[in-house]
PDB file of C-alpha atoms in Angstrom:
ATOM      1  CA  ASP A   1     -24.728 -23.778   8.050  1.00 60.00           C
ATOM      2  CA  ILE A   2     -27.002 -20.794   8.764  1.00 64.00           C
ATOM      3  CA  ARG A   3     -28.441 -18.877   5.799  1.00 62.00           C
ATOM      4  CA  ALA A   4     -30.393 -15.617   5.674  1.00 59.00           C
ATOM      5  CA  ILE A   5     -31.259 -14.851   2.058  1.00 67.00           C
ATOM      6  CA  GLY A   6     -33.770 -12.174   1.134  1.00 67.00           C
ATOM      7  CA  THR A   7     -35.505 -12.086   4.523  1.00 68.00           C
ATOM      8  CA  ALA A   8     -37.656  -9.040   5.238  1.00 62.00           C
ATOM      9  CA  ASP A   9     -37.037  -8.924   8.978  1.00 71.00           C
ATOM     10  CA  PRO A  10     -33.577  -8.841  10.594  1.00 81.00           C
ATOM     11  CA  LEU A  11     -32.276 -12.179  11.827  1.00 84.00           C
ATOM     12  CA  ARG A  12     -31.241 -12.296  15.468  1.00 88.00           C
ATOM     13  CA  LEU A  13     -28.328 -14.684  16.001  1.00 90.00           C
ATOM     14  CA  ASP A  14     -27.198 -15.880  19.426  1.00 92.00           C
ATOM     15  CA  VAL A  15     -24.517 -18.583  19.257  1.00 94.00           C
ATOM     16  CA  THR A  16     -23.142 -19.196  22.746  1.00 94.00           C
ATOM     17  CA  ARG A  17     -21.350 -21.893  24.787  1.00 95.00           C
ATOM     18  CA  ASN A  18     -20.799 -24.464  22.050  1.00 95.00           C
ATOM     19  CA  ILE A  19     -17.867 -26.715  21.212  1.00 94.00           C
ATOM     20  CA  VAL A  20     -17.652 -27.114  17.431  1.00 94.00           C
ATOM     21  CA  ARG A  21     -14.982 -29.655  16.604  1.00 93.00           C
ATOM     22  CA  ASN A  22     -13.768 -31.835  13.722  1.00 94.00           C
ATOM     23  CA  ALA A  23     -16.280 -30.604  11.128  1.00 93.00           C
ATOM     24  CA  GLN A  24     -15.262 -31.654   7.618  1.00 93.00           C
ATOM     25  CA  ASP A  25     -15.485 -28.084   6.299  1.00 94.00           C
ATOM     26  CA  ASP A  26     -16.196 -24.929   8.339  1.00 95.00           C
ATOM     27  CA  GLY A  27     -17.074 -25.272  11.987  1.00 95.00           C
ATOM     28  CA  MET A  28     -19.865 -22.724  11.450  1.00 95.00           C
ATOM     29  CA  ALA A  29     -20.863 -21.051   8.175  1.00 95.00           C
ATOM     30  CA  LEU A  30     -23.132 -17.987   7.968  1.00 93.00           C
ATOM     31  CA  THR A  31     -24.461 -16.716   4.631  1.00 93.00           C
ATOM     32  CA  ILE A  32     -26.112 -13.286   4.590  1.00 93.00           C
ATOM     33  CA  ALA A  33     -27.541 -12.116   1.243  1.00 91.00           C
ATOM     34  CA  ALA A  34     -29.993  -9.225   0.891  1.00 90.00           C
ATOM     35  CA  SER A  35     -30.707  -9.602   4.607  1.00 91.00           C
ATOM     36  CA  THR A  36     -29.660  -8.175   7.958  1.00 92.00           C
ATOM     37  CA  LEU A  37     -28.035 -10.198  10.732  1.00 90.00           C
ATOM     38  CA  ASN A  38     -27.791  -8.856  14.287  1.00 92.00           C
ATOM     39  CA  GLY A  39     -26.348 -10.816  17.157  1.00 91.00           C
ATOM     40  CA  ARG A  40     -23.367 -12.327  18.891  1.00 94.00           C
ATOM     41  CA  ILE A  41     -20.971 -15.258  18.792  1.00 95.00           C
ATOM     42  CA  ALA A  42     -19.815 -15.750  22.367  1.00 94.00           C
ATOM     43  CA  ASN A  43     -18.006 -18.278  24.581  1.00 95.00           C
ATOM     44  CA  ASN A  44     -17.613 -20.940  21.893  1.00 96.00           C
ATOM     45  CA  ALA A  45     -14.709 -23.172  20.906  1.00 95.00           C
ATOM     46  CA  PHE A  46     -14.184 -23.766  17.183  1.00 96.00           C
ATOM     47  CA  VAL A  47     -11.458 -26.399  17.165  1.00 95.00           C
ATOM     48  CA  ALA A  48      -9.823 -28.679  14.571  1.00 94.00           C
ATOM     49  CA  ASN A  49     -12.329 -28.070  11.780  1.00 95.00           C
ATOM     50  CA  GLY A  50     -11.357 -28.931   8.214  1.00 95.00           C
ATOM     51  CA  ASP A  51     -11.579 -25.405   6.821  1.00 96.00           C
ATOM     52  CA  ASN A  52     -12.336 -22.234   8.812  1.00 97.00           C
ATOM     53  CA  GLY A  53     -13.402 -22.229  12.417  1.00 96.00           C
ATOM     54  CA  THR A  54     -16.163 -19.798  11.416  1.00 97.00           C
ATOM     55  CA  GLN A  55     -16.883 -18.288   8.005  1.00 96.00           C
ATOM     56  CA  ILE A  56     -19.308 -15.397   7.375  1.00 96.00           C
ATOM     57  CA  ASP A  57     -20.219 -14.544   3.762  1.00 95.00           C
ATOM     58  CA  VAL A  58     -22.055 -11.298   2.975  1.00 94.00           C
ATOM     59  CA  SER A  59     -23.429 -10.384  -0.467  1.00 93.00           C
ATOM     60  CA  ALA A  60     -26.256  -8.691  -2.390  1.00 91.00           C
ATOM     61  CA  GLY A  61     -26.647  -5.839   0.078  1.00 92.00           C
ATOM     62  CA  GLY A  62     -26.333  -8.003   3.181  1.00 92.00           C
ATOM     63  CA  VAL A  63     -25.735  -6.348   6.548  1.00 93.00           C
ATOM     64  CA  VAL A  64     -23.967  -7.849   9.582  1.00 94.00           C
ATOM     65  CA  ASN A  65     -24.085  -6.041  12.933  1.00 93.00           C
ATOM     66  CA  MET A  66     -21.955  -7.603  15.657  1.00 93.00           C
ATOM     67  CA  ALA A  67     -20.360  -4.519  17.156  1.00 87.00           C
ATOM     68  CA  GLY A  68     -22.392  -3.584  20.247  1.00 78.00           C
ATOM     69  CA  VAL A  69     -20.040  -4.541  23.063  1.00 62.00           C
ATOM     70  CA  ASP A  70     -22.135  -2.600  25.563  1.00 58.00           C
ATOM     71  CA  ILE A  71     -25.326  -4.478  24.596  1.00 57.00           C
ATOM     72  CA  GLY A  72     -23.845  -7.958  24.162  1.00 63.00           C
ATOM     73  CA  ARG A  73     -23.826  -7.897  20.364  1.00 76.00           C
ATOM     74  CA  ASN A  74     -20.308  -8.833  19.306  1.00 89.00           C
ATOM     75  CA  ILE A  75     -17.810 -11.642  18.731  1.00 94.00           C
ATOM     76  CA  VAL A  76     -16.457 -12.277  22.212  1.00 93.00           C
ATOM     77  CA  ASP A  77     -14.572 -14.834  24.317  1.00 94.00           C
ATOM     78  CA  ASN A  78     -14.309 -17.532  21.641  1.00 95.00           C
ATOM     79  CA  SER A  79     -11.434 -19.887  20.944  1.00 96.00           C
ATOM     80  CA  PHE A  80     -10.522 -20.423  17.276  1.00 96.00           C
ATOM     81  CA  SER A  81      -7.780 -23.053  17.252  1.00 96.00           C
ATOM     82  CA  GLY A  82      -6.336 -25.855  15.160  1.00 95.00           C
ATOM     83  CA  ASN A  83      -8.496 -25.167  12.105  1.00 96.00           C
ATOM     84  CA  GLY A  84      -7.461 -26.193   8.596  1.00 96.00           C
ATOM     85  CA  ALA A  85      -7.587 -22.649   7.236  1.00 97.00           C
ATOM     86  CA  ASN A  86      -8.452 -19.489   9.206  1.00 97.00           C
ATOM     87  CA  GLY A  87      -9.775 -19.177  12.718  1.00 97.00           C
ATOM     88  CA  LEU A  88     -12.397 -16.618  11.639  1.00 98.00           C
ATOM     89  CA  GLN A  89     -12.976 -15.499   8.053  1.00 98.00           C
ATOM     90  CA  ILE A  90     -15.425 -12.804   6.899  1.00 97.00           C
ATOM     91  CA  ASN A  91     -16.057 -12.158   3.189  1.00 96.00           C
ATOM     92  CA  SER A  92     -18.008  -9.306   1.582  1.00 95.00           C
ATOM     93  CA  VAL A  93     -18.528  -9.813  -2.150  1.00 91.00           C
ATOM     94  CA  ASP A  94     -20.599  -8.443  -5.024  1.00 87.00           C
ATOM     95  CA  GLY A  95     -22.771  -5.910  -3.259  1.00 78.00           C
ATOM     96  CA  SER A  96     -22.055  -2.165  -3.116  1.00 79.00           C
ATOM     97  CA  ASP A  97     -24.559  -1.901  -0.236  1.00 86.00           C
ATOM     98  CA  ASN A  98     -22.906  -4.627   1.846  1.00 93.00           C
ATOM     99  CA  ARG A  99     -22.190  -3.569   5.411  1.00 94.00           C
ATOM    100  CA  VAL A 100     -20.072  -5.463   7.944  1.00 96.00           C
ATOM    101  CA  ASN A 101     -19.773  -3.933  11.403  1.00 95.00           C
ATOM    102  CA  VAL A 102     -18.035  -6.293  13.817  1.00 95.00           C
ATOM    103  CA  TRP A 103     -16.155  -6.018  17.103  1.00 93.00           C
ATOM    104  CA  LEU A 104     -13.779  -8.770  18.212  1.00 94.00           C
ATOM    105  CA  THR A 105     -12.979  -8.766  21.924  1.00 92.00           C
ATOM    106  CA  GLY A 106     -11.522 -11.340  24.320  1.00 93.00           C
ATOM    107  CA  ASN A 107     -11.031 -14.058  21.682  1.00 95.00           C
ATOM    108  CA  VAL A 108      -8.087 -16.455  21.368  1.00 95.00           C
ATOM    109  CA  PHE A 109      -6.776 -17.381  17.923  1.00 96.00           C
ATOM    110  CA  GLY A 110      -4.507 -20.419  18.147  1.00 92.00           C
ATOM    111  CA  ASP A 111      -4.860 -21.485  21.775  1.00 85.00           C
ATOM    112  CA  PRO A 112      -1.877 -23.548  23.058  1.00 81.00           C
ATOM    113  CA  SER A 113      -4.141 -25.171  25.652  1.00 78.00           C
ATOM    114  CA  ALA A 114      -6.573 -26.514  23.019  1.00 71.00           C
ATOM    115  CA  VAL A 115      -6.474 -30.089  21.714  1.00 70.00           C
ATOM    116  CA  ALA A 116      -5.335 -28.704  18.342  1.00 75.00           C
ATOM    117  CA  THR A 117      -3.419 -25.416  18.418  1.00 85.00           C
ATOM    118  CA  ASP A 118      -2.330 -23.925  15.086  1.00 91.00           C
ATOM    119  CA  ASN A 119      -4.725 -22.326  12.639  1.00 94.00           C
ATOM    120  CA  GLN A 120      -3.105 -23.310   9.347  1.00 95.00           C
ATOM    121  CA  GLU A 121      -3.629 -19.895   7.756  1.00 95.00           C
ATOM    122  CA  ASP A 122      -4.660 -16.638   9.474  1.00 95.00           C
ATOM    123  CA  GLY A 123      -6.134 -16.045  12.885  1.00 95.00           C
ATOM    124  CA  PHE A 124      -8.641 -13.482  11.562  1.00 97.00           C
ATOM    125  CA  GLN A 125      -9.081 -12.791   7.860  1.00 97.00           C
ATOM    126  CA  PHE A 126     -11.351 -10.135   6.310  1.00 96.00           C
ATOM    127  CA  ASN A 127     -11.836  -9.986   2.538  1.00 96.00           C
ATOM    128  CA  ALA A 128     -13.998  -7.471   0.668  1.00 95.00           C
ATOM    129  CA  ASN A 129     -14.403  -6.354  -2.928  1.00 92.00           C
ATOM    130  CA  ALA A 130     -17.456  -4.192  -2.241  1.00 89.00           C
ATOM    131  CA  GLY A 131     -19.305  -2.375   0.520  1.00 91.00           C
ATOM    132  CA  GLN A 132     -18.416  -0.148   3.463  1.00 91.00           C
ATOM    133  CA  HIS A 133     -17.234  -1.787   6.658  1.00 94.00           C
ATOM    134  CA  ILE A 134     -16.115  -1.149  10.231  1.00 93.00           C
ATOM    135  CA  ILE A 135     -13.775  -3.620  11.921  1.00 94.00           C
ATOM    136  CA  ARG A 136     -12.858  -3.202  15.587  1.00 92.00           C
ATOM    137  CA  ILE A 137     -10.333  -5.548  17.152  1.00 93.00           C
ATOM    138  CA  GLY A 138      -9.678  -5.393  20.881  1.00 90.00           C
ATOM    139  CA  ASP A 139      -9.809  -2.665  23.485  1.00 81.00           C
ATOM    140  CA  VAL A 140     -11.126   0.229  21.388  1.00 73.00           C
ATOM    141  CA  GLY A 141     -13.878   2.800  21.622  1.00 61.00           C
ATOM    142  CA  GLY A 142     -13.646   3.574  25.335  1.00 60.00           C
ATOM    143  CA  VAL A 143     -16.028   0.768  26.352  1.00 58.00           C
ATOM    144  CA  SER A 144     -14.957  -0.754  29.673  1.00 56.00           C
ATOM    145  CA  SER A 145     -16.068  -4.292  28.765  1.00 57.00           C
ATOM    146  CA  ALA A 146     -13.963  -4.374  25.576  1.00 65.00           C
ATOM    147  CA  ARG A 147     -10.803  -6.440  25.923  1.00 83.00           C
ATOM    148  CA  GLY A 148      -7.892  -7.319  23.697  1.00 90.00           C
ATOM    149  CA  ASN A 149      -7.679 -10.540  21.703  1.00 94.00           C
ATOM    150  CA  ARG A 150      -4.791 -13.004  21.804  1.00 93.00           C
ATOM    151  CA  PHE A 151      -3.290 -14.158  18.507  1.00 94.00           C
ATOM    152  CA  LEU A 152      -0.986 -16.929  19.655  1.00 92.00           C
ATOM    153  CA  SER A 153      -0.465 -19.646  17.063  1.00 90.00           C
ATOM    154  CA  ASN A 154      -1.432 -18.934  13.447  1.00 92.00           C
ATOM    155  CA  LEU A 155       0.818 -20.177  10.653  1.00 91.00           C
ATOM    156  CA  ASP A 156       0.263 -17.277   8.236  1.00 92.00           C
ATOM    157  CA  ASP A 157      -0.868 -13.898   9.565  1.00 91.00           C
ATOM    158  CA  ALA A 158      -2.438 -13.063  12.882  1.00 92.00           C
ATOM    159  CA  VAL A 159      -4.714 -10.523  11.159  1.00 94.00           C
ATOM    160  CA  SER A 160      -5.178 -10.159   7.400  1.00 94.00           C
ATOM    161  CA  VAL A 161      -7.373  -7.440   5.859  1.00 94.00           C
ATOM    162  CA  ASN A 162      -7.704  -7.531   2.056  1.00 93.00           C
ATOM    163  CA  LEU A 163      -9.679  -4.806   0.246  1.00 92.00           C
ATOM    164  CA  THR A 164     -10.169  -4.778  -3.529  1.00 90.00           C
ATOM    165  CA  GLY A 165     -12.627  -3.262  -5.987  1.00 89.00           C
ATOM    166  CA  THR A 166     -14.850  -0.600  -4.418  1.00 89.00           C
ATOM    167  CA  ALA A 167     -14.575  -1.857  -0.832  1.00 91.00           C
ATOM    168  CA  THR A 168     -13.766   0.584   1.965  1.00 91.00           C
ATOM    169  CA  ALA A 169     -13.178  -0.153   5.631  1.00 92.00           C
ATOM    170  CA  THR A 170     -12.383   1.521   8.921  1.00 91.00           C
ATOM    171  CA  LEU A 171     -10.043  -0.658  10.989  1.00 91.00           C
ATOM    172  CA  ASP A 172      -9.307   0.013  14.659  1.00 89.00           C
ATOM    173  CA  ALA A 173      -7.107  -2.456  16.562  1.00 89.00           C
ATOM    174  CA  GLN A 174      -5.802  -1.786  20.067  1.00 87.00           C
ATOM    175  CA  GLY A 175      -4.721  -3.715  23.141  1.00 88.00           C
ATOM    176  CA  ASN A 176      -4.235  -7.088  21.444  1.00 92.00           C
ATOM    177  CA  LEU A 177      -1.493  -9.647  22.057  1.00 91.00           C
ATOM    178  CA  ILE A 178       0.053 -10.775  18.784  1.00 89.00           C
ATOM    179  CA  ALA A 179       2.565 -13.514  19.499  1.00 83.00           C
ATOM    180  CA  SER A 180       2.675 -15.396  16.226  1.00 61.00           C
ATOM    181  CA  GLY A 181       2.106 -15.268  12.518  1.00 54.00           C
ATOM    182  CA  GLY A 182       4.291 -17.183  10.140  1.00 53.00           C
ATOM    183  CA  GLY A 183       3.833 -14.598   7.408  1.00 50.00           C
ATOM    184  CA  GLY A 184       4.131 -11.627   9.753  1.00 49.00           C
ATOM    185  CA  ALA A 185       2.101 -10.313  12.648  1.00 50.00           C
ATOM    186  CA  SER A 186      -0.430  -8.662  10.347  1.00 52.00           C
ATOM    187  CA  SER A 187      -1.059  -7.932   6.700  1.00 56.00           C
ATOM    188  CA  ILE A 188      -3.102  -4.918   5.617  1.00 62.00           C
ATOM    189  CA  GLY A 189      -3.035  -4.678   1.817  1.00 67.00           C
ATOM    190  CA  THR A 190      -1.558  -1.646   0.047  1.00 71.00           C
ATOM    191  CA  ASN A 191       0.328   0.709   2.353  1.00 75.00           C
ATOM    192  CA  PHE A 192       2.682   3.609   1.760  1.00 82.00           C
ATOM    193  CA  THR A 193       4.281   6.641   3.405  1.00 84.00           C
ATOM    194  CA  GLY A 194       2.204   9.780   3.116  1.00 88.00           C
ATOM    195  CA  SER A 195       3.307  13.354   3.618  1.00 89.00           C
ATOM    196  CA  THR A 196       6.012  13.987   6.208  1.00 87.00           C
ATOM    197  CA  ILE A 197       7.269  17.026   8.090  1.00 84.00           C
ATOM    198  CA  ASN A 198       9.511  17.724   5.117  1.00 86.00           C
ATOM    199  CA  ASP A 199       6.361  18.286   3.059  1.00 87.00           C
ATOM    200  CA  SER A 200       4.252  20.124   5.639  1.00 84.00           C
ATOM    201  CA  GLY A 201       6.747  21.936   7.861  1.00 84.00           C
ATOM    202  CA  PHE A 202       4.433  21.841  10.878  1.00 82.00           C
ATOM    203  CA  ILE A 203       4.405  20.121  14.284  1.00 80.00           C
ATOM    204  CA  PRO A 204       1.966  18.722  15.339  1.00 80.00           C
ATOM    205  CA  PRO A 205       0.693  17.441  11.982  1.00 80.00           C
ATOM    206  CA  ASP A 206      -2.993  17.105  13.106  1.00 83.00           C
ATOM    207  CA  THR A 207      -3.507  14.223  10.687  1.00 83.00           C
ATOM    208  CA  MET A 208      -6.844  13.830   8.905  1.00 85.00           C
ATOM    209  CA  GLY A 209      -7.957  11.913   5.836  1.00 87.00           C
ATOM    210  CA  ALA A 210     -10.673   9.995   4.040  1.00 87.00           C
ATOM    211  CA  VAL A 211     -10.918   7.009   1.701  1.00 87.00           C
ATOM    212  CA  GLY A 212     -13.184   6.878  -1.333  1.00 87.00           C
ATOM    213  CA  VAL A 213     -13.779   4.412  -4.132  1.00 86.00           C
ATOM    214  CA  SER A 214     -10.643   5.327  -6.084  1.00 89.00           C
ATOM    215  CA  HIS A 215      -8.696   7.835  -3.995  1.00 91.00           C
ATOM    216  CA  ILE A 216      -7.262   8.570  -0.561  1.00 92.00           C
ATOM    217  CA  VAL A 217      -7.126  12.204   0.555  1.00 93.00           C
ATOM    218  CA  GLU A 218      -4.792  13.452   3.270  1.00 93.00           C
ATOM    219  CA  PHE A 219      -5.159  16.720   5.161  1.00 90.00           C
ATOM    220  CA  LEU A 220      -2.331  17.865   7.461  1.00 89.00           C
ATOM    221  CA  ASN A 221      -1.204  21.128   8.938  1.00 88.00           C
ATOM    222  CA  GLY A 222       0.458  22.765   5.965  1.00 88.00           C
ATOM    223  CA  VAL A 223      -0.331  20.292   3.194  1.00 92.00           C
ATOM    224  CA  PHE A 224      -3.177  18.593   1.281  1.00 93.00           C
ATOM    225  CA  ALA A 225      -2.547  15.457  -0.811  1.00 94.00           C
ATOM    226  CA  ILE A 226      -4.437  12.977  -3.001  1.00 95.00           C
ATOM    227  CA  TYR A 227      -3.287   9.389  -3.655  1.00 94.00           C
ATOM    228  CA  ASP A 228      -4.414   6.593  -5.943  1.00 92.00           C
ATOM    229  CA  LYS A 229      -6.158   4.056  -3.679  1.00 87.00           C
ATOM    230  CA  SER A 230      -5.054   0.918  -5.533  1.00 85.00           C
ATOM    231  CA  THR A 231      -1.367   1.791  -5.981  1.00 88.00           C
ATOM    232  CA  GLY A 232      -0.615   4.458  -3.367  1.00 88.00           C
ATOM    233  CA  ASN A 233       0.863   6.722  -6.048  1.00 92.00           C
ATOM    234  CA  LEU A 234       0.773  10.442  -5.303  1.00 94.00           C
ATOM    235  CA  ILE A 235      -1.625  12.299  -7.619  1.00 95.00           C
ATOM    236  CA  SER A 236      -1.410  15.792  -6.170  1.00 94.00           C
ATOM    237  CA  ARG A 237       0.146  17.590  -3.207  1.00 93.00           C
ATOM    238  CA  VAL A 238      -0.325  21.299  -2.500  1.00 93.00           C
ATOM    239  CA  THR A 239       0.308  23.584   0.443  1.00 89.00           C
ATOM    240  CA  MET A 240      -2.524  24.973   2.522  1.00 83.00           C
ATOM    241  CA  ASP A 241      -1.747  28.439   1.159  1.00 84.00           C
ATOM    242  CA  GLN A 242      -2.426  27.065  -2.327  1.00 87.00           C
ATOM    243  CA  VAL A 243      -5.664  25.407  -1.194  1.00 82.00           C
ATOM    244  CA  PHE A 244      -7.088  28.654   0.145  1.00 82.00           C
ATOM    245  CA  ASP A 245      -5.523  30.983  -2.423  1.00 74.00           C
TER     246      ASP A 245
END
């Protein structure tokens, strides 16, 4: 259980080459409140722990930076298997200034070769009700050392991202193997169909957009639209001629 609460200087974390097995609760628990955590979790095995393999809790303006693949600051080459809940869970709560910036590369979630295989819930779960976050999963960003993750044996979802309240997040997932997930390969909160060619009339669409606290805006060739973030309901859609009229 590692805690950084109200520390003035950033905490440098380097957790490497450990086997964390059969803990009663989480294999490893990190609590970051009103502090900054930089570092990596690399080449570990979190196996058969009672709750999550690893749990990271961020609150009160806490900041987590584990997204520098090129400088060895990321979550890389770990095995999260046979845990009683999720392989890896990250929570951001009660802090509008919370920031989570993580990059998962080369990890295995639910390893058939481990002593205990199935994570009983999700492989990777991210929950946030506040803050602005960046989540990269796999071979993204054009960095040669970034590799896909393998989600092999997780009884609920392989990846679950749950945003509520004022939370916003950028999610980029590429090059991963998703071979299991009892509840579906992935679950990403509210989703809906935006404008189509029938609305815009243009090919290519040149899709653009942004997400705010309460709304999602969409900008395509030929059309501009605004949606309610929590429900996905269309609030307004106008043509580009109307925008610039």
